[in-house]
Short mmCIF file of C-alpha atoms in Angstrom, two decimals:
data_model
loop_
_atom_site.label_atom_id
_atom_site.label_comp_id
_atom_site.label_asym_id
_atom_site.label_seq_id
_atom_site.Cartn_x
_atom_site.Cartn_y
_atom_site.Cartn_z
CA MET A 16 -49.61 -13.01 -78.90
CA SER A 17 -49.02 -9.32 -78.56
CA PRO A 18 -46.97 -7.76 -81.58
CA THR A 19 -44.29 -5.30 -80.78
CA ALA A 20 -44.49 -1.77 -81.88
CA THR A 21 -42.05 0.86 -83.36
CA THR A 22 -42.33 4.38 -82.68
CA ASP A 23 -43.61 5.27 -86.22
CA GLY A 24 -46.69 3.12 -85.22
CA THR A 25 -46.19 -0.08 -87.37
CA THR A 26 -45.80 -3.18 -85.78
CA ASN A 27 -43.07 -5.98 -86.19
CA GLY A 28 -41.29 -8.49 -83.92
CA THR A 29 -38.25 -6.03 -83.07
CA THR A 30 -37.80 -3.16 -80.55
CA ASN A 31 -37.49 0.02 -82.09
CA GLY A 32 -35.03 3.19 -81.59
CA THR A 33 -31.56 3.95 -82.26
CA LYS A 34 -28.74 2.47 -80.42
CA GLY A 35 -27.70 4.10 -77.23
CA VAL A 36 -28.30 3.49 -73.62
CA ASN A 37 -29.93 -0.12 -73.70
CA GLY A 38 -30.23 0.25 -77.38
CA HIS A 39 -33.36 2.58 -76.75
CA SER A 40 -32.00 6.23 -77.18
CA GLN A 41 -34.19 7.49 -79.71
CA LYS A 42 -36.36 10.79 -78.73
CA LEU A 43 -39.50 10.04 -77.28
CA LYS A 44 -42.81 10.73 -78.99
CA PHE A 45 -46.04 11.39 -77.42
CA GLU A 46 -48.58 10.53 -79.89
CA LYS A 47 -48.59 6.53 -79.78
CA TYR A 48 -48.79 4.68 -76.58
CA TYR A 49 -47.73 0.91 -75.68
CA ASN A 50 -47.33 -1.17 -73.17
CA VAL A 51 -43.61 -2.03 -72.14
CA ILE A 52 -42.75 -5.46 -71.74
CA ASN A 53 -39.08 -6.52 -71.25
CA ASN A 54 -38.18 -3.47 -72.58
CA GLU A 55 -40.15 -3.88 -75.86
CA LEU A 56 -43.05 -1.60 -77.13
CA THR A 57 -45.88 -3.93 -77.50
CA THR A 58 -49.67 -3.38 -78.45
CA THR A 59 -52.85 -5.42 -78.58
CA SER A 60 -55.50 -6.62 -80.89
CA LYS A 61 -57.97 -4.84 -78.76
CA THR A 62 -57.13 -0.98 -77.87
CA ARG A 63 -59.19 1.62 -76.07
CA HIS A 64 -58.96 5.31 -75.28
CA ASN A 65 -59.85 7.82 -72.71
CA ILE A 66 -60.98 11.46 -72.76
CA ASN A 67 -59.91 14.70 -72.03
CA PRO A 68 -62.36 15.75 -69.10
CA ALA A 69 -61.66 19.60 -69.87
CA THR A 70 -63.40 18.95 -73.34
CA THR A 71 -64.72 15.25 -73.36
CA GLU A 72 -62.71 14.65 -76.70
CA PRO A 73 -60.85 11.52 -77.28
CA ASN A 74 -57.26 10.85 -76.39
CA ALA A 75 -54.69 8.35 -77.93
CA GLU A 76 -55.47 4.58 -78.08
CA VAL A 77 -53.65 2.49 -75.35
CA PRO A 78 -53.51 -1.42 -75.24
CA VAL A 79 -55.96 -3.42 -73.42
CA SER A 80 -53.73 -6.03 -71.94
CA THR A 81 -54.61 -9.69 -71.58
CA GLN A 82 -53.56 -12.35 -69.19
CA GLU A 83 -50.58 -13.77 -71.81
CA ASP A 84 -49.42 -9.92 -71.56
CA VAL A 85 -49.32 -9.97 -67.72
CA ASP A 86 -47.82 -13.34 -67.61
CA LYS A 87 -44.74 -12.22 -70.06
CA ALA A 88 -44.31 -9.14 -68.01
CA VAL A 89 -44.29 -11.19 -64.44
CA ALA A 90 -41.96 -13.68 -66.44
CA ALA A 91 -39.63 -10.88 -67.50
CA ALA A 92 -39.62 -9.03 -64.15
CA ARG A 93 -38.57 -12.46 -62.24
CA ALA A 94 -35.98 -13.16 -64.70
CA ALA A 95 -34.70 -9.72 -64.04
CA PHE A 96 -34.70 -9.58 -60.40
CA LYS A 97 -31.43 -11.51 -59.44
CA PRO A 98 -29.17 -9.57 -61.68
CA TRP A 99 -30.77 -6.29 -60.86
CA SER A 100 -30.65 -7.03 -57.12
CA ARG A 101 -27.14 -8.07 -57.13
CA LEU A 102 -26.22 -4.86 -59.05
CA PRO A 103 -24.08 -2.49 -56.48
CA PHE A 104 -26.55 -0.07 -54.59
CA GLU A 105 -24.39 2.93 -55.96
CA GLU A 106 -25.25 1.62 -59.73
CA ARG A 107 -28.99 1.55 -59.09
CA GLY A 108 -28.74 4.84 -57.36
CA GLN A 109 -27.16 6.25 -60.60
CA LYS A 110 -29.64 4.82 -62.87
CA LEU A 111 -32.43 6.71 -60.58
CA ARG A 112 -30.89 9.60 -61.13
CA ASP A 113 -30.26 9.08 -64.91
CA TYR A 114 -34.01 8.53 -64.87
CA ALA A 115 -34.64 11.56 -62.97
CA ASP A 116 -32.49 13.77 -65.53
CA ALA A 117 -34.34 11.94 -68.53
CA ILE A 118 -37.49 12.63 -67.14
CA ASP A 119 -36.74 16.41 -66.59
CA SER A 120 -35.65 16.62 -70.27
CA TYR A 121 -39.09 15.80 -71.50
CA THR A 122 -41.07 18.13 -68.51
CA ASP A 123 -43.19 20.15 -71.15
CA ASP A 124 -44.18 17.06 -73.10
CA PHE A 125 -45.19 15.29 -70.08
CA ALA A 126 -47.17 18.37 -68.87
CA LYS A 127 -49.08 18.72 -71.63
CA VAL A 128 -50.14 14.89 -71.66
CA LEU A 129 -50.85 15.07 -67.85
CA THR A 130 -53.17 18.13 -68.40
CA ALA A 131 -54.95 16.54 -71.56
CA GLU A 132 -55.39 13.26 -69.57
CA GLN A 133 -56.15 14.20 -65.99
CA GLY A 134 -57.22 17.84 -66.57
CA LYS A 135 -55.00 19.62 -63.77
CA PRO A 136 -53.89 22.93 -64.73
CA MET A 137 -50.58 22.91 -66.51
CA ALA A 138 -48.62 24.74 -63.61
CA GLN A 139 -49.75 21.89 -61.39
CA SER A 140 -48.94 19.38 -63.91
CA VAL A 141 -45.29 20.88 -64.26
CA GLN A 142 -44.98 20.74 -60.40
CA GLU A 143 -45.87 17.18 -60.08
CA ILE A 144 -43.08 16.35 -62.83
CA GLY A 145 -40.60 18.26 -60.70
CA MET A 146 -41.60 16.51 -57.52
CA ALA A 147 -41.02 12.93 -59.23
CA SER A 148 -37.78 13.57 -60.40
CA ALA A 149 -37.19 15.09 -56.99
CA TRP A 150 -38.44 11.88 -55.53
CA LEU A 151 -35.91 9.50 -57.49
CA ARG A 152 -33.11 11.71 -56.77
CA ALA A 153 -33.96 11.46 -52.96
CA PHE A 154 -34.38 7.77 -53.00
CA SER A 155 -31.34 7.08 -55.29
CA THR A 156 -29.14 7.91 -51.85
CA MET A 157 -31.74 6.15 -49.24
CA LYS A 158 -30.18 2.95 -48.23
CA ILE A 159 -31.45 0.79 -45.40
CA PRO A 160 -28.85 0.26 -42.84
CA GLU A 161 -27.42 -3.04 -41.40
CA ASP A 162 -28.50 -3.03 -37.83
CA VAL A 163 -25.88 -5.07 -35.32
CA VAL A 164 -28.14 -5.87 -32.76
CA GLU A 165 -25.88 -8.04 -30.82
CA ASP A 166 -21.97 -8.39 -30.97
CA SER A 167 -20.30 -10.64 -28.68
CA GLU A 168 -17.28 -12.79 -28.23
CA GLU A 169 -19.39 -15.58 -29.28
CA ARG A 170 -21.27 -14.26 -32.21
CA GLN A 171 -22.55 -11.26 -34.20
CA VAL A 172 -26.08 -10.90 -34.91
CA ILE A 173 -27.21 -8.48 -37.91
CA ASN A 174 -30.71 -7.39 -38.86
CA ARG A 175 -30.77 -6.84 -42.37
CA TYR A 176 -33.15 -6.18 -45.27
CA THR A 177 -33.61 -8.11 -48.66
CA PRO A 178 -35.73 -7.48 -51.68
CA LEU A 179 -39.09 -9.11 -52.15
CA GLY A 180 -38.75 -9.72 -55.62
CA VAL A 181 -41.41 -8.79 -58.08
CA ALA A 182 -43.64 -5.57 -57.32
CA CYS A 183 -46.74 -4.40 -58.83
CA GLY A 184 -47.60 -0.85 -58.53
CA ILE A 185 -51.43 0.21 -59.21
CA ILE A 186 -51.65 3.76 -59.49
CA PRO A 187 -54.65 6.12 -59.01
CA TRP A 188 -55.82 8.88 -61.40
CA ASN A 189 -55.24 11.97 -59.55
CA TYR A 190 -51.42 12.02 -59.36
CA PRO A 191 -50.12 9.22 -62.04
CA ILE A 192 -46.62 10.54 -62.38
CA LEU A 193 -45.61 11.29 -58.50
CA LEU A 194 -47.57 8.17 -57.48
CA MET A 195 -46.05 5.91 -60.02
CA ILE A 196 -42.48 7.07 -59.39
CA GLY A 197 -43.43 7.21 -55.63
CA LYS A 198 -43.32 3.43 -56.03
CA VAL A 199 -40.92 2.79 -58.62
CA ALA A 200 -38.17 4.54 -56.81
CA PRO A 201 -38.35 2.55 -53.47
CA ALA A 202 -39.08 -0.59 -55.26
CA LEU A 203 -35.69 -0.19 -57.72
CA ILE A 204 -33.36 1.05 -55.10
CA THR A 205 -34.09 -1.84 -52.80
CA GLY A 206 -33.15 -4.13 -55.81
CA ASN A 207 -36.95 -5.12 -56.77
CA THR A 208 -38.34 -5.21 -60.17
CA ILE A 209 -41.53 -3.55 -60.62
CA ILE A 210 -44.63 -3.47 -63.22
CA ILE A 211 -46.84 -0.65 -63.32
CA LYS A 212 -50.61 -0.86 -63.73
CA PRO A 213 -51.60 2.69 -64.60
CA SER A 214 -55.56 3.82 -63.80
CA PRO A 215 -57.50 3.07 -66.83
CA TYR A 216 -58.55 6.75 -66.71
CA THR A 217 -54.82 7.90 -67.08
CA PRO A 218 -52.67 5.62 -68.65
CA TYR A 219 -50.84 8.09 -71.04
CA CYS A 220 -48.12 9.48 -68.90
CA ASP A 221 -47.39 6.27 -67.03
CA LEU A 222 -46.79 4.38 -70.28
CA LYS A 223 -44.70 6.72 -71.62
CA LEU A 224 -42.45 6.84 -68.30
CA ALA A 225 -41.79 3.33 -68.49
CA GLU A 226 -41.12 3.83 -72.44
CA LEU A 227 -38.58 6.49 -71.35
CA GLY A 228 -37.12 3.85 -68.55
CA MET A 229 -36.04 1.56 -71.54
CA GLN A 230 -33.35 3.77 -72.12
CA ILE A 231 -32.24 3.60 -68.47
CA PHE A 232 -32.99 0.32 -67.01
CA PRO A 233 -32.29 -3.50 -68.23
CA PRO A 234 -35.01 -5.41 -69.50
CA GLY A 235 -37.77 -6.59 -66.91
CA VAL A 236 -36.83 -4.18 -64.49
CA LEU A 237 -39.39 -1.72 -64.94
CA GLN A 238 -42.81 -2.55 -66.93
CA ALA A 239 -46.11 -1.05 -67.43
CA LEU A 240 -49.11 -2.30 -68.84
CA SER A 241 -52.34 -0.40 -69.48
CA GLY A 242 -55.84 -2.10 -69.70
CA GLU A 243 -59.47 -2.17 -68.28
CA GLU A 244 -61.10 -3.10 -65.10
CA ASP A 245 -60.18 -6.82 -65.26
CA LEU A 246 -56.44 -5.91 -65.32
CA GLY A 247 -55.99 -5.12 -61.83
CA PRO A 248 -57.14 -8.89 -60.70
CA MET A 249 -54.69 -10.44 -62.88
CA PHE A 250 -51.77 -8.80 -60.85
CA THR A 251 -53.23 -9.01 -57.36
CA THR A 252 -53.97 -12.83 -57.83
CA HIS A 253 -50.78 -13.75 -59.85
CA PRO A 254 -48.65 -16.43 -58.24
CA ASP A 255 -45.46 -15.06 -59.23
CA ILE A 256 -45.75 -11.39 -57.79
CA ASP A 257 -44.58 -10.66 -54.32
CA LYS A 258 -45.78 -7.22 -53.44
CA ILE A 259 -48.84 -5.08 -54.27
CA ALA A 260 -48.50 -1.51 -53.70
CA PHE A 261 -52.03 0.00 -54.09
CA THR A 262 -53.08 3.67 -54.13
CA GLY A 263 -57.04 4.50 -54.57
CA SER A 264 -60.36 4.00 -52.80
CA ILE A 265 -61.30 2.34 -49.69
CA ALA A 266 -63.70 0.05 -51.58
CA THR A 267 -60.95 -1.08 -54.17
CA GLY A 268 -58.48 -1.35 -51.23
CA LYS A 269 -60.55 -4.12 -49.71
CA LYS A 270 -61.00 -5.87 -52.77
CA VAL A 271 -56.89 -5.82 -53.37
CA LEU A 272 -56.30 -7.25 -50.06
CA ALA A 273 -58.75 -10.16 -50.22
CA ALA A 274 -57.17 -10.69 -53.89
CA ALA A 275 -53.73 -10.86 -52.36
CA ALA A 276 -54.45 -13.19 -49.41
CA PRO A 277 -54.54 -16.29 -51.22
CA THR A 278 -50.86 -16.00 -52.39
CA LEU A 279 -49.89 -14.12 -49.23
CA LYS A 280 -48.35 -11.26 -50.99
CA ARG A 281 -47.15 -8.11 -49.21
CA VAL A 282 -49.67 -5.44 -49.46
CA THR A 283 -49.43 -1.75 -49.10
CA LEU A 284 -52.59 0.34 -49.33
CA GLU A 285 -52.87 4.18 -49.28
CA LEU A 286 -56.53 4.65 -49.33
CA GLY A 287 -59.01 7.64 -49.16
CA GLY A 288 -59.15 10.25 -46.22
CA ASN A 289 -61.33 12.78 -44.67
CA ASP A 290 -58.92 15.11 -43.22
CA PRO A 291 -59.82 17.74 -40.82
CA ALA A 292 -58.23 21.06 -40.07
CA ILE A 293 -58.64 22.53 -36.87
CA ILE A 294 -58.51 26.45 -36.63
CA CYS A 295 -57.85 27.80 -33.26
CA ASP A 296 -59.24 31.51 -32.34
CA ASP A 297 -55.82 32.86 -32.15
CA VAL A 298 -54.66 32.72 -35.88
CA ASP A 299 -53.94 35.47 -38.36
CA VAL A 300 -56.92 35.06 -40.39
CA GLU A 301 -55.77 36.70 -43.26
CA ALA A 302 -52.24 35.27 -43.38
CA ILE A 303 -53.58 31.50 -43.17
CA ILE A 304 -56.40 31.57 -45.42
CA PRO A 305 -54.37 31.56 -48.85
CA GLN A 306 -52.71 28.21 -47.64
CA LEU A 307 -55.91 26.81 -46.17
CA ALA A 308 -57.84 27.65 -49.54
CA THR A 309 -55.27 25.89 -51.47
CA PHE A 310 -54.97 22.88 -49.24
CA SER A 311 -58.71 22.58 -49.85
CA PHE A 312 -59.05 23.06 -53.63
CA LEU A 313 -55.85 21.91 -55.11
CA CYS A 314 -56.18 19.59 -57.97
CA THR A 315 -59.87 20.22 -57.87
CA SER A 316 -59.95 18.67 -54.38
CA GLN A 317 -59.06 15.20 -55.96
CA ILE A 318 -56.33 14.66 -53.47
CA CYS A 319 -56.68 12.13 -50.63
CA MET A 320 -55.02 14.45 -48.08
CA MET A 321 -56.51 17.73 -49.00
CA ILE A 322 -58.49 19.36 -46.34
CA LYS A 323 -62.28 17.84 -46.35
CA ARG A 324 -63.44 19.35 -43.04
CA LEU A 325 -62.52 22.59 -41.96
CA TYR A 326 -63.35 23.19 -38.26
CA VAL A 327 -63.17 26.74 -37.23
CA HIS A 328 -63.47 28.19 -33.87
CA THR A 329 -66.58 30.29 -33.04
CA LYS A 330 -64.88 33.39 -32.10
CA ILE A 331 -63.43 34.09 -35.71
CA TYR A 332 -65.80 32.17 -37.61
CA PRO A 333 -67.98 34.92 -39.19
CA LYS A 334 -64.65 36.69 -40.21
CA PHE A 335 -62.87 33.77 -41.52
CA LEU A 336 -65.92 32.46 -43.44
CA GLU A 337 -66.31 35.73 -45.15
CA ALA A 338 -62.54 35.89 -45.80
CA PHE A 339 -62.25 32.43 -46.90
CA CYS A 340 -65.12 32.56 -49.50
CA ASN A 341 -63.82 36.07 -50.84
CA HIS A 342 -60.19 34.58 -51.53
CA VAL A 343 -61.56 31.51 -53.18
CA LYS A 344 -63.89 33.57 -55.50
CA ALA A 345 -61.19 36.33 -56.07
CA ASN A 346 -58.41 33.50 -56.91
CA PHE A 347 -59.62 30.29 -57.84
CA LYS A 348 -60.90 30.48 -61.79
CA VAL A 349 -62.18 27.28 -63.11
CA GLY A 350 -61.83 26.36 -66.54
CA PRO A 351 -59.45 23.86 -68.78
CA GLY A 352 -56.06 23.32 -67.53
CA THR A 353 -54.42 24.79 -70.63
CA ASP A 354 -55.54 28.36 -69.69
CA PRO A 355 -52.65 29.55 -67.17
CA ASP A 356 -55.30 31.67 -65.26
CA ASN A 357 -57.32 28.49 -64.27
CA PHE A 358 -56.35 27.15 -60.71
CA ILE A 359 -59.54 24.44 -60.46
CA GLY A 360 -59.92 22.32 -63.65
CA PRO A 361 -62.27 19.51 -64.38
CA VAL A 362 -63.38 16.71 -62.13
CA GLN A 363 -61.11 13.74 -63.70
CA ASN A 364 -63.90 11.36 -65.33
CA SER A 365 -67.61 10.48 -65.96
CA MET A 366 -67.79 8.11 -62.81
CA GLN A 367 -66.49 10.80 -60.36
CA TYR A 368 -68.66 13.90 -61.88
CA GLU A 369 -71.53 12.09 -61.11
CA LYS A 370 -70.48 11.07 -57.62
CA VAL A 371 -69.78 14.92 -57.21
CA LYS A 372 -72.98 15.81 -58.73
CA ASP A 373 -75.08 13.74 -56.53
CA MET A 374 -72.95 15.57 -53.60
CA TYR A 375 -74.22 19.09 -55.07
CA SER A 376 -77.77 17.82 -55.33
CA GLN A 377 -77.90 17.28 -51.49
CA ILE A 378 -77.51 20.89 -50.74
CA ALA A 379 -81.14 21.82 -52.06
CA LYS A 380 -82.40 18.11 -50.94
CA GLN A 381 -80.79 18.32 -47.07
CA GLY A 382 -81.15 22.14 -46.69
CA TRP A 383 -77.44 22.99 -46.36
CA LYS A 384 -76.31 26.59 -46.65
CA PRO A 385 -73.95 27.32 -49.22
CA ALA A 386 -71.67 30.29 -48.49
CA LEU A 387 -70.10 30.08 -51.74
CA GLY A 388 -71.51 28.35 -55.08
CA GLY A 389 -73.69 25.52 -54.70
CA ASP A 390 -74.97 25.69 -58.12
CA MET A 391 -75.47 22.31 -60.09
CA PRO A 392 -73.65 22.16 -63.25
CA ASP A 393 -76.10 22.37 -66.34
CA ASP A 394 -74.84 19.97 -68.82
CA LYS A 395 -76.45 21.47 -71.71
CA LYS A 396 -75.82 25.00 -70.55
CA ASP A 397 -72.24 24.45 -69.73
CA GLY A 398 -71.37 22.37 -72.75
CA ARG A 399 -68.14 19.64 -72.70
CA GLY A 400 -66.08 19.10 -69.71
CA TYR A 401 -66.45 17.88 -65.92
CA PHE A 402 -66.39 21.16 -64.47
CA PHE A 403 -67.94 22.58 -60.90
CA THR A 404 -67.69 25.90 -59.32
CA PRO A 405 -66.04 25.57 -55.83
CA THR A 406 -68.65 25.62 -53.03
CA VAL A 407 -68.40 26.20 -49.26
CA ILE A 408 -71.04 24.80 -47.38
CA ASP A 409 -71.64 26.82 -43.85
CA ASN A 410 -71.83 24.74 -40.83
CA PRO A 411 -73.83 21.82 -41.88
CA PRO A 412 -74.98 18.90 -39.49
CA GLU A 413 -71.97 17.05 -38.38
CA ASP A 414 -73.90 13.85 -39.56
CA SER A 415 -74.34 15.23 -43.00
CA ARG A 416 -72.91 13.38 -45.97
CA ILE A 417 -70.73 16.57 -46.78
CA VAL A 418 -68.85 16.00 -43.27
CA THR A 419 -69.11 12.13 -42.97
CA GLU A 420 -68.09 11.18 -46.72
CA GLU A 421 -64.94 12.28 -48.85
CA PRO A 422 -66.49 14.09 -51.80
CA PHE A 423 -63.17 14.14 -53.96
CA GLY A 424 -64.55 17.32 -55.60
CA PRO A 425 -64.59 21.24 -54.77
CA ILE A 426 -66.97 20.99 -52.20
CA LEU A 427 -65.87 21.77 -48.59
CA PRO A 428 -67.79 21.98 -45.00
CA ILE A 429 -67.00 24.91 -42.70
CA LEU A 430 -67.91 23.92 -39.14
CA ARG A 431 -67.91 25.83 -36.13
CA TRP A 432 -66.30 24.51 -32.69
CA ASP A 433 -65.69 26.03 -29.32
CA ASP A 434 -64.19 23.35 -27.09
CA ASP A 435 -60.73 21.86 -27.60
CA ASP A 436 -61.61 18.35 -26.45
CA ASP A 437 -65.10 18.45 -28.44
CA VAL A 438 -63.32 19.23 -31.68
CA ILE A 439 -60.74 16.97 -31.40
CA ALA A 440 -63.50 13.98 -30.77
CA ARG A 441 -65.53 15.26 -33.72
CA ALA A 442 -62.36 15.33 -36.21
CA ASN A 443 -61.28 11.55 -35.17
CA ASP A 444 -64.99 10.71 -35.42
CA THR A 445 -64.36 8.68 -38.90
CA LYS A 446 -63.27 5.40 -39.96
CA MET A 447 -60.70 7.46 -42.10
CA GLY A 448 -57.49 8.69 -40.82
CA LEU A 449 -55.01 9.77 -43.52
CA GLY A 450 -54.22 13.29 -42.79
CA ALA A 451 -55.11 16.20 -40.04
CA SER A 452 -54.03 19.58 -39.23
CA VAL A 453 -54.26 22.08 -36.08
CA TRP A 454 -53.76 25.90 -36.75
CA SER A 455 -52.68 28.06 -33.93
CA LYS A 456 -49.92 30.46 -32.65
CA ASP A 457 -49.75 28.74 -29.53
CA ILE A 458 -47.53 25.84 -30.58
CA GLU A 459 -47.80 24.24 -27.10
CA ARG A 460 -51.56 23.90 -27.52
CA ALA A 461 -51.31 23.07 -30.92
CA THR A 462 -49.04 20.27 -30.55
CA ARG A 463 -50.99 18.85 -27.56
CA MET A 464 -54.04 18.78 -29.82
CA ALA A 465 -52.34 17.33 -32.96
CA LYS A 466 -51.02 14.55 -30.87
CA GLU A 467 -54.71 13.57 -30.01
CA LEU A 468 -55.65 13.40 -33.84
CA GLU A 469 -55.96 9.87 -35.23
CA ALA A 470 -53.88 9.90 -38.58
CA GLY A 471 -51.14 9.01 -40.40
CA SER A 472 -49.54 12.41 -41.00
CA VAL A 473 -50.53 15.42 -38.44
CA TRP A 474 -49.24 18.97 -39.52
CA VAL A 475 -49.17 22.04 -36.89
CA ASN A 476 -49.76 25.15 -38.94
CA SER A 477 -49.59 23.46 -42.45
CA HIS A 478 -51.19 20.56 -44.32
CA PHE A 479 -50.34 18.32 -46.98
CA GLU A 480 -46.49 18.40 -46.67
CA VAL A 481 -44.78 15.51 -48.07
CA ALA A 482 -41.17 14.44 -48.47
CA PRO A 483 -39.67 11.50 -50.04
CA GLY A 484 -37.56 10.65 -46.56
CA ILE A 485 -40.53 10.95 -44.53
CA SER A 486 -43.30 8.01 -44.24
CA PHE A 487 -46.56 8.51 -45.34
CA GLY A 488 -49.53 6.10 -44.67
CA GLY A 489 -53.11 6.14 -43.17
CA HIS A 490 -54.68 5.04 -39.80
CA LYS A 491 -58.01 3.15 -39.44
CA TRP A 492 -59.61 2.41 -43.24
CA SER A 493 -57.19 4.87 -44.69
CA GLY A 494 -54.28 2.19 -45.45
CA ILE A 495 -52.23 -0.27 -44.36
CA GLY A 496 -48.42 0.03 -44.36
CA THR A 497 -46.52 3.26 -45.15
CA GLU A 498 -44.82 4.67 -48.38
CA TRP A 499 -41.49 6.67 -48.39
CA GLY A 500 -38.87 6.95 -45.77
CA GLN A 501 -37.12 4.31 -44.12
CA ASN A 502 -40.51 2.50 -43.36
CA GLY A 503 -41.55 2.77 -47.08
CA LEU A 504 -38.25 1.22 -48.07
CA LYS A 505 -38.57 -1.57 -45.60
CA SER A 506 -42.11 -2.26 -47.18
CA TYR A 507 -40.31 -3.65 -50.42
CA CYS A 508 -38.06 -5.97 -48.08
CA ASN A 509 -38.02 -9.00 -46.15
CA SER A 510 -36.32 -8.73 -42.63
CA GLN A 511 -33.49 -11.30 -42.12
CA SER A 512 -31.87 -12.04 -38.71
CA LEU A 513 -28.29 -12.94 -39.84
CA TRP A 514 -26.55 -15.25 -36.93
CA LEU A 515 -22.71 -15.40 -37.18
CA LYS A 516 -21.07 -17.53 -34.94
CA LYS A 517 -17.50 -16.37 -34.45
CA LYS A 518 -16.19 -19.80 -32.81
CA SER A 519 -16.97 -23.18 -34.58
#
């Protein structure tokens, strides 16, 4: 049995807080972290902590949830489902807007915690929090319309969508706030209840977001449980969970899909990417480089839709390569996210740090030519923190690992091309298909090329643009299904054909 916890850190059998909305209006404190089960703060006999990737110092303790905790949360979500789904749409929407307002009121607190657990610079943390509240407000008014597909003298047939029931959102460590809210908002507005499983690497903000939700939502509607690597399978195999929404690696996504199969859960997978950006010979090099550099190195390149392969036309290649490297060197300072001058923070965790180190080690082993950076980190010299200098590899072979794999770290290949059809074929030559872009002053040419790219999101003269009202998902091994937009809403619903006879 997991004891409940008060905000002063003691444990007892009651929920905490002064009475207010839902009886939980006490100001949030960000020193201690708990599971949220049925609008109670609970802890576990065993706890764990993660570390600050910029300092490797420990963050606070968090619960290590058990099967009993999962069962309690699922039972609470199931009990809450019918009352929540029967609540009028407008009331559910208002609660999402109230939740957005509540998150905004704690922007500074969440930003500090996000930078401490994820490593990203404070400015990027603040931006992520702002996007999360914007997503909530947008989804609060998004409704799936009923479609009258037949209306005759004899009958009317309506295609409508009904909520699935209990959803589980499995959240990654790169954008834990936005990607949690990006699952919570569509699940709740469509009438489902949801349990959040944060990444073991970044549990803090997600637990605190669920705690804040206690002030807004009825018991069982929004819950969160932290744990270790064994927690995910407890959710994906649970017989009373109806939907898994997973964001993470391709390898883990395959395991999620396999685990969900025996109970025929609905599954949405948003997985890795190896995004190409194709730069045509007519671009204004100086004008586009700031955007391209940002879309390559934002969040230390730990975003699935960052540019991972930059294809530059041979006619402008030398000028572009020099200008790109100069911009990165002049503008992208590396260091802790608490320093406002820094743009590139640490890689988030030791596992990813070792993977990125292995990629950097290939520079010398494979004879790649670094146009910028390329130095292996010296753990003894550089001290604490999982930092890398941004690195650009000059025209490596197309079959090299830096081209075929997703590094998920600040190392980028820039490659030459001179034929439209050839570069499209090279861009598509991957099992991944999350995002892609084409950059050109000739919009007709760029659009033609863009339509040939095999990716879920394709941009012309931009990259990594997302919006709550626009569906987002991957082709090939980059995912199954979509999130956000009308398609994302429908992924939390069953389709129902309602046949209404007008004459008995």
